[in-house]
Each structure stands twice: as structure tokens, then as C-alpha cells.
């Protein structure tokens, strides 16, 4: 049977700052999804959170972009927002950019990752969810999973994987995507995805049979009135085993806590720290950026599981490294490269400061340069 997995997420308000969702908002969202399951719109669901982001994990047989499924998610977030408002939670309704649903949740604020496929006899998947970062944060681990044999032994050993994978890469500024093949075009892939704020690995397909292996939430970027709205806490779905990465290969890709953008006020780089569900709460400097992973099987369209994938001493050293890097980055305070460059900052106030100081800048007579020179000043990229 063909099954669709839809993970739709939003931050509809959180406890004590941009910290953690409240159980009452999760409970009311759960009620909405329960009803949708009774009504036969969805087959199954699981609700979770990473930090202040609520994730609705749903299975159904209605395909991607289904307006009924999107409406269920929208209603769940709307109801949860009401509770968030009653409780006075912080930034209630933060990610809901519209008052009324108009057939498709894309472009309305929540992030959407959906994939439809023929369910295998055993269909293992992992869902990775992160807070205080952006979809491009998954570029490096997805590259490792699907293109780096030092991470994924299956690329060498498994005949189904040995043919390589196609990477669909989105340019969020131009709203265009390009598909490049690994291994032949590896260097081209890296030339693009090494700029994760602009180029995002949106989907990966297995070559040979074109089976889809991953999908990432990029919809909010895609965008909303043609304007780049930046750092949206992302979700990645990965199909596992038998021609896809083994679970352990997918997890191995997160053993290095690489630097990602989106920490504190959406404006700082920090290490992506994989944690258990229990520790999925943003704390120090509203972070460090957190990642959780849940493992499921899909059977007859139902979710079996989950297993809390990073709730494991095998990731203690990764977390320790992340904490050392946290300390190192924090010592830079407001200086780049801890702070993002002005054009990348989510809550941009620096140009306003430049506006205010405009009249106070005087020509430095003893320095060559100025408008005619090739030098670009810090705010010219805005
Ligand atoms: P406030 O200015 O609403 O406190 O928000 C700051 C912040 O945390 C932005 O992410
Ligand atoms: P969220 O995007 O997770 O709401 O965080 C906002 C922020 O900037 C916290 O510092
Ligand atoms: Mg928030
Ligand atoms: Mg968040």
C-alpha cells in the first residue's frame, strides 16, 4: 500500500520564554488529531516537541499536499494557540501567520515535511527535529548519510546503495531547485550545500529506482510573500535500511556537533547537540541548538514506536564536545563569527542602528577608499 508520512510543526507558544512547549497545548493538539483519526482522515499520529516547537507526526493514505490533512494540523495548532493564550505562554501563536485556513498549510507559517511511498514489508524511519536552527543545518548530516562512505558503509557494501543518490537542492533566494548526482557531482553538491543559509538539500532519491529517501521542511522559506524569513526550526525524515542508510548510519551523521545558525534571537552560530526527548529544552543562551531523533516502523499505515534515538551514552562524547564548543563560542559575545553576519540575522536591528548613526559618520580624510572603492561595508548586503 501507498502510505504518506506528514510531519507538520509549529511554535505556537512556550513556557518561560522560547524554552519548551506546555503539556496542555500538546494535550489539546492531541485531541484534535485523535478526532481526525476517528474520522478516518489520518491513520495514526504521534505528537512530540523539541524545545518550543510542537511536531505533529501523522500517517495517512491521502498523499502529500492534502488539504484535509493540512486542515487537521492547522486546527490542532489553532486550538493549541488558544490554550497558549489562556496560559499566557510566551509568543503564543508565533508561527501562525494567518487567521484562516485556505486549503494548504504551506506558506501559512508551520513547517511541512511529507513523503509518499509504497510501504515495504518492514518500513523503518527516523525523524530528526531541531530547535534554534534552520533547515540548512541538515545539509552536512544528510551529505554524510548519502554521500560519505566514511559515515555510511552501505555506500560501498550494499548493491542497492552503491549506485548513489540524487540530491534535490533548493536555492531559497531564487526559489529554484537543481538535482545533482552523487558520486559523480560530489564537488558541485558540496560547492552549493556548504552555504546552508541559501542552498538546502530538500530531498534525496536513490538512483536506479528513484525511491525517495528523505525530505526536509523548507516550506516556510519558500515563502511567504516572496520574502526570505530565515531561521525556521527544521524537521528531517529519513527512510532506513535495505537500500537506504542503516539506522546507525543515519545516527552516525550526527556524532559530530557541527556549527549551525539560529541560536539566541535567531542570530548566532552554535553546535547542534543531539539530546534525548527529556533534554529537548532550550536553556543556555536559549540553546545550544538541540536535536532529537525518534525511530519508528510504519506498518499498514500505522506508527510503531518510537524509540528515543539519542537517549544513549553513545552520544555522551558528542554532547561533551558540544558543551566545550558552546563555551568557546559564547566567549565571543556579540562578535562574529559567533553572531551571524547582519544579512543573516533573524531579528535584525543593526541596519536601524546604522540609520541612526548615519549623520555621525565623517569622512576619514587620511584613509583611502570610500564609495568609489571596491570595499563593501558591513550593511551593504541588506
Ligand atoms: P522578545 O524581544 O520578544 O523578548 O524576543 C527576543 C527573543 O527571544 C527573540 O527570539
Ligand atoms: P524560536 O525560533 O525557537 O522561537 O526561538 C527564538 C529565539 O530567537 C530564541 O532565542
Ligand atoms: Mg519560540
Ligand atoms: Mg523553536
Tab-separated table of C-alpha atoms and ligand atoms in Angstrom:
chain	number	residue	atom	x	y	z
A	1	UNK	CA	0.000	0.000	0.000
A	2	UNK	CA	0.996	3.598	-0.563
A	3	UNK	CA	1.429	5.500	2.669
A	4	UNK	CA	2.149	9.161	3.362
A	5	UNK	CA	4.056	10.423	6.350
A	6	UNK	CA	3.423	14.072	7.157
A	7	UNK	CA	5.323	15.901	9.862
A	8	UNK	CA	3.883	19.367	10.372
A	9	UNK	CA	5.399	21.597	13.031
A	10	UNK	CA	4.905	24.998	14.565
A	11	UNK	CA	5.876	27.053	17.565
A	12	UNK	CA	2.539	28.208	18.982
A	13	UNK	CA	3.917	29.498	22.261
A	14	UNK	CA	6.105	28.160	25.012
A	15	UNK	CA	6.765	28.153	28.718
A	16	UNK	CA	9.109	30.671	30.362
A	17	UNK	CA	10.456	32.087	27.070
A	18	UNK	CA	11.478	30.253	23.899
A	19	UNK	CA	12.173	27.244	26.098
A	20	UNK	CA	9.750	24.337	25.964
A	21	UNK	CA	6.166	23.569	24.913
A	22	UNK	CA	3.495	23.244	27.620
A	23	UNK	CA	1.805	19.852	28.201
A	24	UNK	CA	-1.675	21.423	27.976
A	25	UNK	CA	-1.050	22.702	24.434
A	26	UNK	CA	0.207	19.247	23.419
A	27	UNK	CA	-2.884	17.664	25.009
A	28	UNK	CA	-5.338	19.807	23.085
A	29	UNK	CA	-3.482	19.215	19.796
A	30	UNK	CA	-3.603	15.509	20.580
A	31	UNK	CA	-7.402	15.707	20.962
A	32	UNK	CA	-7.756	17.270	17.508
A	33	UNK	CA	-5.601	14.549	15.952
A	34	UNK	CA	-7.488	11.814	17.821
A	35	UNK	CA	-10.722	13.058	16.320
A	36	UNK	CA	-9.139	13.146	12.838
A	37	UNK	CA	-8.060	9.532	13.353
A	38	UNK	CA	-11.608	8.555	14.377
A	39	UNK	CA	-12.932	10.383	11.326
A	40	UNK	CA	-10.551	8.373	9.125
A	41	UNK	CA	-8.646	11.396	7.803
A	42	UNK	CA	-5.367	10.172	9.282
A	43	UNK	CA	-4.367	6.596	10.053
A	44	UNK	CA	-2.189	7.297	13.045
A	45	UNK	CA	-0.276	10.066	14.808
A	46	UNK	CA	2.324	10.895	17.426
A	47	UNK	CA	2.860	14.328	18.949
A	48	UNK	CA	6.183	15.477	20.306
A	49	UNK	CA	8.274	18.572	20.810
A	50	UNK	CA	11.809	19.803	20.636
A	51	UNK	CA	12.207	22.934	22.730
A	52	UNK	CA	9.391	25.347	21.880
A	53	UNK	CA	8.416	23.551	18.656
A	54	UNK	CA	5.442	21.177	18.508
A	55	UNK	CA	5.668	18.384	15.943
A	56	UNK	CA	2.607	16.562	14.621
A	57	UNK	CA	3.739	13.251	13.138
A	58	UNK	CA	0.905	11.753	11.054
A	59	UNK	CA	0.434	8.819	8.707
A	60	UNK	CA	-2.357	8.562	6.140
A	61	UNK	CA	-3.128	7.451	2.596
A	62	UNK	CA	-4.117	10.813	1.129
A	63	UNK	CA	-0.785	11.780	-0.464
A	64	UNK	CA	1.272	14.937	0.002
A	65	UNK	CA	-0.293	18.421	-0.077
A	66	UNK	CA	-3.619	17.028	1.101
A	67	UNK	CA	-5.902	19.847	2.166
A	68	UNK	CA	-7.818	17.732	4.722
A	69	UNK	CA	-4.632	16.621	6.491
A	70	UNK	CA	-3.249	20.152	6.416
A	71	UNK	CA	-6.506	21.459	7.839
A	72	UNK	CA	-6.318	18.972	10.720
A	73	UNK	CA	-2.818	20.218	11.533
A	74	UNK	CA	-3.911	23.834	11.241
A	75	UNK	CA	-6.849	23.234	13.600
A	76	UNK	CA	-4.584	21.469	16.089
A	77	UNK	CA	-2.228	24.463	16.126
A	78	UNK	CA	-5.151	26.907	16.366
A	79	UNK	CA	-6.644	25.072	19.349
A	80	UNK	CA	-3.218	24.813	20.978
A	81	UNK	CA	-2.695	28.539	20.441
A	82	UNK	CA	-5.949	29.276	22.308
A	83	UNK	CA	-4.621	27.321	25.292
A	84	UNK	CA	-1.237	29.059	24.979
A	85	UNK	CA	-3.037	32.411	25.135
A	86	UNK	CA	-5.095	31.360	28.158
A	87	UNK	CA	-1.933	30.281	29.977
A	88	UNK	CA	-0.086	33.443	28.936
A	89	UNK	CA	2.632	31.362	27.268
A	90	UNK	CA	5.375	33.278	25.533
A	91	UNK	CA	4.976	34.151	21.838
A	92	UNK	CA	1.543	32.464	21.643
A	93	UNK	CA	0.687	31.802	18.004
A	94	UNK	CA	4.256	32.737	16.933
A	95	UNK	CA	4.314	30.661	13.753
A	96	UNK	CA	0.704	31.048	12.612
A	97	UNK	CA	0.883	33.816	10.068
A	98	UNK	CA	-2.753	33.823	9.038
A	99	UNK	CA	-6.136	33.772	10.775
A	100	UNK	CA	-7.972	31.426	8.490
A	101	UNK	CA	-7.090	28.225	6.670
A	102	UNK	CA	-7.211	28.356	2.890
A	103	UNK	CA	-6.682	24.788	1.703
A	104	UNK	CA	-2.928	24.327	2.171
A	105	UNK	CA	-0.832	24.945	5.254
A	106	UNK	CA	2.257	25.713	3.145
A	107	UNK	CA	3.142	29.366	3.337
A	108	UNK	CA	0.999	29.887	6.441
A	109	UNK	CA	3.833	29.560	8.950
A	110	UNK	CA	4.117	25.918	10.040
A	111	UNK	CA	6.900	23.756	8.577
A	112	UNK	CA	5.883	20.748	6.488
A	113	UNK	CA	7.854	17.597	5.632
A	114	UNK	CA	5.863	14.984	3.703
A	115	UNK	CA	6.740	11.897	1.722
A	116	UNK	CA	4.556	9.297	-0.023
A	117	UNK	CA	5.906	5.842	-0.806
A	118	UNK	CA	4.974	2.196	-1.228
A	119	UNK	CA	5.243	0.712	2.275
A	120	UNK	CA	7.899	-2.012	2.374
A	121	UNK	CA	7.385	-5.260	4.312
A	122	UNK	CA	9.305	-3.535	7.073
A	123	UNK	CA	9.430	0.253	6.813
A	124	UNK	CA	11.828	1.729	9.387
A	125	UNK	CA	12.141	5.524	9.508
A	126	UNK	CA	13.847	8.140	11.664
A	127	UNK	CA	12.510	11.628	12.247
A	128	UNK	CA	15.048	14.265	13.270
A	129	UNK	CA	13.731	17.506	14.752
A	130	UNK	CA	15.775	20.539	15.775
A	131	UNK	CA	15.225	23.767	17.710
A	132	UNK	CA	17.137	27.059	17.368
A	133	UNK	CA	18.423	26.396	13.884
A	134	UNK	CA	17.449	26.328	10.189
A	135	UNK	CA	16.751	23.650	7.522
A	136	UNK	CA	20.273	24.006	6.071
A	137	UNK	CA	21.543	22.584	9.373
A	138	UNK	CA	20.705	19.154	7.926
A	139	UNK	CA	22.910	19.650	4.830
A	140	UNK	CA	26.035	18.285	6.461
A	141	UNK	CA	24.489	15.209	8.120
A	142	UNK	CA	22.406	14.368	5.013
A	143	UNK	CA	25.564	14.626	2.915
A	144	UNK	CA	27.307	12.253	5.299
A	145	UNK	CA	24.404	9.776	5.287
A	146	UNK	CA	24.008	9.606	1.489
A	147	UNK	CA	27.386	10.522	0.020
A	148	UNK	CA	30.178	9.814	2.505
A	149	UNK	CA	31.360	6.195	2.693
A	150	UNK	CA	33.350	7.040	5.823
A	151	UNK	CA	29.970	7.589	7.500
A	152	UNK	CA	27.790	5.147	5.557
A	153	UNK	CA	29.402	1.794	4.925
A	154	UNK	CA	26.381	0.790	2.824
A	155	UNK	CA	27.514	3.095	0.001
A	156	UNK	CA	30.382	0.666	-0.504
A	157	UNK	CA	28.771	-2.597	0.621
A	158	UNK	CA	25.054	-2.549	-0.249
A	159	UNK	CA	24.480	-3.056	-4.008
A	160	UNK	CA	21.239	-1.037	-3.821
A	161	UNK	CA	23.106	1.969	-2.385
A	162	UNK	CA	26.247	1.559	-4.437
A	163	UNK	CA	24.627	3.289	-7.445
A	164	UNK	CA	24.484	6.505	-5.407
A	165	UNK	CA	21.820	9.085	-4.688
A	166	UNK	CA	20.358	12.190	-6.309
A	167	UNK	CA	20.280	15.372	-4.223
A	168	UNK	CA	17.492	17.887	-4.867
A	169	UNK	CA	18.918	21.228	-3.729
A	170	UNK	CA	16.785	24.333	-3.233
A	171	UNK	CA	18.096	27.863	-3.675
A	172	UNK	CA	15.913	29.712	-1.169
A	173	UNK	CA	16.754	33.134	-2.580
A	174	UNK	CA	15.799	32.354	-6.166
A	175	UNK	CA	13.090	29.796	-5.344
A	176	UNK	CA	14.693	27.333	-7.785
A	177	UNK	CA	15.979	23.812	-7.310
A	178	UNK	CA	18.567	21.667	-9.027
A	179	UNK	CA	19.109	17.904	-8.876
A	180	UNK	CA	22.724	16.701	-8.720
A	181	UNK	CA	24.003	13.132	-8.691
A	182	UNK	CA	26.344	11.584	-6.178
A	183	UNK	CA	29.072	10.400	-6.547
A	184	UNK	CA	29.803	11.989	-9.977
A	185	UNK	CA	28.855	15.531	-8.994
A	186	UNK	CA	30.004	15.437	-5.374
A	187	UNK	CA	32.157	18.534	-5.643
A	188	UNK	CA	29.309	20.515	-7.215
A	189	UNK	CA	26.965	19.335	-4.464
A	190	UNK	CA	29.424	20.476	-1.816
A	191	UNK	CA	30.043	23.794	-3.562
A	192	UNK	CA	26.338	24.562	-3.105
A	193	UNK	CA	25.349	22.972	0.192
A	194	UNK	CA	28.372	24.369	2.009
A	195	UNK	CA	26.276	27.570	2.026
A	196	UNK	CA	23.411	26.196	4.125
A	197	UNK	CA	21.683	29.562	4.579
A	198	UNK	CA	20.971	29.645	0.845
A	199	UNK	CA	21.168	26.102	-0.569
A	200	UNK	CA	19.208	23.401	1.204
A	201	UNK	CA	19.127	19.679	0.495
A	202	UNK	CA	15.393	19.337	0.265
A	203	UNK	CA	15.054	15.712	-0.839
A	204	UNK	CA	17.271	12.738	-1.616
A	205	UNK	CA	16.341	9.960	-4.079
A	206	UNK	CA	18.009	6.611	-4.653
A	207	UNK	CA	19.382	6.302	-8.160
A	208	UNK	CA	18.222	3.353	-10.189
A	209	UNK	CA	14.664	3.221	-8.925
A	210	UNK	CA	14.212	6.860	-7.859
A	211	UNK	CA	12.867	5.851	-4.427
A	212	UNK	CA	12.638	8.877	-2.147
A	213	UNK	CA	14.863	8.590	0.908
A	214	UNK	CA	14.460	11.932	2.743
A	215	UNK	CA	12.506	15.124	2.969
A	216	UNK	CA	13.230	18.316	4.923
A	217	UNK	CA	10.864	21.110	5.969
A	218	UNK	CA	11.633	24.063	3.727
A	219	UNK	CA	8.171	25.427	3.150
A	220	UNK	CA	8.350	28.429	5.349
A	221	UNK	CA	11.381	29.600	3.457
A	222	UNK	CA	9.651	29.057	0.192
A	223	UNK	CA	7.936	31.649	1.003
A	224	UNK	CA	5.682	33.748	2.456
A	225	UNK	CA	5.135	36.674	0.127
A	226	UNK	CA	8.406	36.062	-1.677
A	227	UNK	CA	10.388	37.272	1.296
A	228	UNK	CA	13.143	35.259	2.915
A	229	UNK	CA	12.114	34.797	6.548
A	230	UNK	CA	15.091	32.792	7.571
A	231	UNK	CA	15.667	30.540	10.501
A	232	UNK	CA	12.893	28.022	10.848
A	233	UNK	CA	13.429	25.148	13.258
A	234	UNK	CA	13.545	22.157	10.883
A	235	UNK	CA	12.473	18.516	10.593
A	236	UNK	CA	14.119	15.772	8.528
A	237	UNK	CA	12.503	12.401	7.721
A	238	UNK	CA	14.818	9.560	6.639
A	239	UNK	CA	13.819	6.103	5.393
A	240	UNK	CA	16.157	3.439	6.722
A	241	UNK	CA	17.697	0.052	5.931
A	242	UNK	CA	17.659	-2.237	2.900
A	243	UNK	CA	18.876	0.170	0.229
A	244	UNK	CA	18.786	3.199	2.496
A	245	UNK	CA	21.180	4.069	5.328
A	246	UNK	CA	21.056	1.741	8.319
A	247	UNK	CA	19.638	3.398	11.427
A	248	UNK	CA	23.150	3.505	12.864
A	249	UNK	CA	24.494	5.194	9.726
A	250	UNK	CA	21.802	7.883	9.944
A	251	UNK	CA	22.659	8.443	13.615
A	252	UNK	CA	26.406	8.387	12.972
A	253	UNK	CA	25.947	11.500	10.812
A	254	UNK	CA	25.056	13.440	13.980
A	255	UNK	CA	28.048	12.280	16.036
A	256	UNK	CA	29.891	15.484	15.114
A	257	UNK	CA	28.153	18.526	16.669
A	258	UNK	CA	28.679	20.881	13.727
A	259	UNK	CA	28.060	24.629	13.954
A	260	UNK	CA	24.629	25.756	12.804
A	261	UNK	CA	22.874	29.126	12.561
A	262	UNK	CA	19.838	30.143	14.604
A	263	UNK	CA	20.834	30.214	18.263
A	264	UNK	CA	19.725	33.111	20.531
A	265	UNK	CA	17.421	35.558	18.762
A	266	UNK	CA	17.963	33.563	15.568
A	267	UNK	CA	21.269	35.365	15.263
A	268	UNK	CA	24.117	33.165	16.469
A	269	UNK	CA	26.117	30.100	15.458
A	270	UNK	CA	26.351	27.210	17.889
A	271	UNK	CA	26.893	23.440	17.908
A	272	UNK	CA	23.948	21.144	17.128
A	273	UNK	CA	23.633	18.985	20.245
A	274	UNK	CA	21.762	15.664	19.925
A	275	UNK	CA	19.722	15.005	23.082
A	276	UNK	CA	17.034	12.722	24.472
A	277	UNK	CA	13.408	13.794	24.433
A	278	UNK	CA	13.777	14.519	28.157
A	279	UNK	CA	16.518	17.071	27.435
A	280	UNK	CA	14.766	18.672	24.463
A	281	UNK	CA	14.517	22.059	26.171
A	282	UNK	CA	16.421	25.163	25.142
A	283	UNK	CA	18.288	26.583	28.126
A	284	UNK	CA	21.771	28.074	27.946
A	285	UNK	CA	21.654	31.221	25.773
A	286	UNK	CA	18.353	29.723	24.542
A	287	UNK	CA	20.186	26.621	23.386
A	288	UNK	CA	22.589	25.271	22.488
A	289	UNK	CA	20.692	24.279	19.303
A	290	UNK	CA	19.069	20.925	20.065
A	291	UNK	CA	18.311	17.883	18.000
A	292	UNK	CA	16.118	14.935	18.854
A	293	UNK	CA	15.611	11.765	16.853
A	294	UNK	CA	12.705	9.324	17.021
A	295	UNK	CA	12.766	5.912	15.361
A	296	UNK	CA	9.543	4.262	14.121
A	297	UNK	CA	8.322	1.460	11.935
A	298	UNK	CA	5.338	2.088	9.705
A	299	UNK	CA	3.128	-0.989	9.403
A	300	UNK	CA	-0.137	-0.965	7.428
A	301	UNK	CA	-0.051	2.816	7.677
A	302	UNK	CA	0.275	2.782	11.489
A	303	UNK	CA	3.188	4.082	13.550
A	304	UNK	CA	5.016	1.520	15.667
A	305	UNK	CA	7.314	3.072	18.285
A	306	UNK	CA	9.013	5.423	18.889
A	307	UNK	CA	12.498	4.809	20.203
A	308	UNK	CA	14.231	7.914	21.602
A	309	UNK	CA	17.383	7.627	19.490
A	310	UNK	CA	19.814	9.976	21.240
A	311	UNK	CA	18.857	8.818	24.743
A	312	UNK	CA	22.075	6.874	24.836
A	313	UNK	CA	25.549	7.108	26.416
A	314	UNK	CA	26.992	6.522	22.913
A	315	UNK	CA	26.245	10.217	22.312
A	316	UNK	CA	27.732	11.483	25.602
A	317	UNK	CA	31.015	12.428	23.934
A	318	UNK	CA	29.167	14.298	21.163
A	319	UNK	CA	27.302	16.238	23.840
A	320	UNK	CA	30.514	16.887	25.765
A	321	UNK	CA	32.154	18.261	22.622
A	322	UNK	CA	29.039	20.378	22.001
A	323	UNK	CA	29.342	21.815	25.512
A	324	UNK	CA	33.011	22.631	25.022
A	325	UNK	CA	32.202	24.312	21.705
A	326	UNK	CA	29.316	26.150	23.394
A	327	UNK	CA	31.706	27.602	25.953
A	328	UNK	CA	34.229	28.551	23.257
A	329	UNK	CA	31.630	30.223	21.020
A	330	UNK	CA	29.942	32.066	23.901
A	331	UNK	CA	33.209	33.748	24.875
A	332	UNK	CA	32.946	35.745	21.622
A	333	UNK	CA	29.861	37.518	22.968
A	334	UNK	CA	28.432	39.837	20.298
A	335	UNK	CA	31.330	39.295	17.901
A	336	UNK	CA	31.190	37.408	14.634
A	337	UNK	CA	31.583	34.574	13.851
A	338	UNK	CA	29.527	33.647	16.938
A	339	UNK	CA	26.985	36.283	15.924
A	340	UNK	CA	25.708	35.870	12.350
A	341	UNK	CA	26.577	38.414	9.732
A	342	UNK	CA	23.974	41.200	9.537
A	343	UNK	CA	22.286	39.969	6.352
A	344	UNK	CA	21.599	36.622	8.039
A	345	UNK	CA	20.214	37.829	11.346
A	346	UNK	CA	16.591	36.970	12.046
A	347	UNK	CA	15.823	39.838	14.411
A	348	UNK	CA	17.778	42.438	12.503
A	349	UNK	CA	18.318	45.653	14.354
A	350	UNK	CA	21.793	46.527	13.110
A	351	UNK	CA	20.619	48.381	9.969
A	352	UNK	CA	18.411	50.531	12.188
A	353	UNK	CA	21.438	51.415	14.246
A	354	UNK	CA	23.296	52.358	11.053
A	355	UNK	CA	20.344	54.544	10.092
A	356	UNK	CA	20.515	56.344	13.437
A	357	UNK	CA	24.281	56.827	13.275
A	358	UNK	CA	24.304	57.897	9.626
A	359	UNK	CA	24.884	61.597	10.263
A	360	UNK	CA	27.646	60.880	12.726
A	361	UNK	CA	29.929	59.124	10.262
A	362	UNK	CA	32.523	61.622	8.933
A	363	UNK	CA	34.878	61.135	6.038
A	364	UNK	CA	38.176	59.750	7.291
A	365	UNK	CA	40.447	62.046	5.285
A	366	UNK	CA	43.598	60.053	5.974
A	367	UNK	CA	42.156	56.770	4.686
A	368	UNK	CA	41.854	55.905	1.017
A	369	UNK	CA	38.624	54.347	-0.135
A	370	UNK	CA	35.057	55.432	0.252
A	371	UNK	CA	32.107	54.818	-2.049
A	372	UNK	CA	34.257	54.581	-5.196
A	373	UNK	CA	36.445	51.841	-3.758
A	374	UNK	CA	35.718	48.147	-4.004
A	375	UNK	CA	35.319	47.767	-0.243
A	376	UNK	CA	31.873	46.694	0.844
A	377	UNK	CA	30.685	47.983	4.157
A	378	UNK	CA	29.003	45.699	6.647
A	379	UNK	CA	25.401	46.595	5.935
A	380	UNK	CA	25.569	46.819	2.164
A	381	UNK	CA	24.420	43.230	1.901
A	382	UNK	CA	20.958	44.119	3.220
B	1	LIG	P1	11.475	39.466	22.833
B	1	LIG	O1	12.027	40.771	22.353
B	1	LIG	O2	10.044	39.242	22.475
B	1	LIG	O3	11.815	39.163	24.254
B	1	LIG	O4	12.166	38.315	21.934
B	1	LIG	C1	13.510	38.199	21.943
B	1	LIG	C2	13.780	36.850	21.505
B	1	LIG	O5	13.912	35.917	22.277
B	1	LIG	C3	13.801	36.659	20.061
B	1	LIG	O6	13.962	35.355	19.778
B	2	LIG	P1	12.411	30.057	18.321
B	2	LIG	O1	12.666	30.343	16.858
B	2	LIG	O2	12.723	28.667	18.700
B	2	LIG	O3	11.040	30.501	18.732
B	2	LIG	O4	13.451	30.886	19.145
B	2	LIG	C1	13.517	32.240	19.031
B	2	LIG	C2	14.786	32.762	19.571
B	2	LIG	O5	15.392	33.543	18.917
B	2	LIG	C3	15.235	32.335	20.888
B	2	LIG	O6	16.415	32.969	21.265
B	3	LIG	MG1	9.693	30.350	20.164
B	4	LIG	MG1	11.890	26.893	18.204
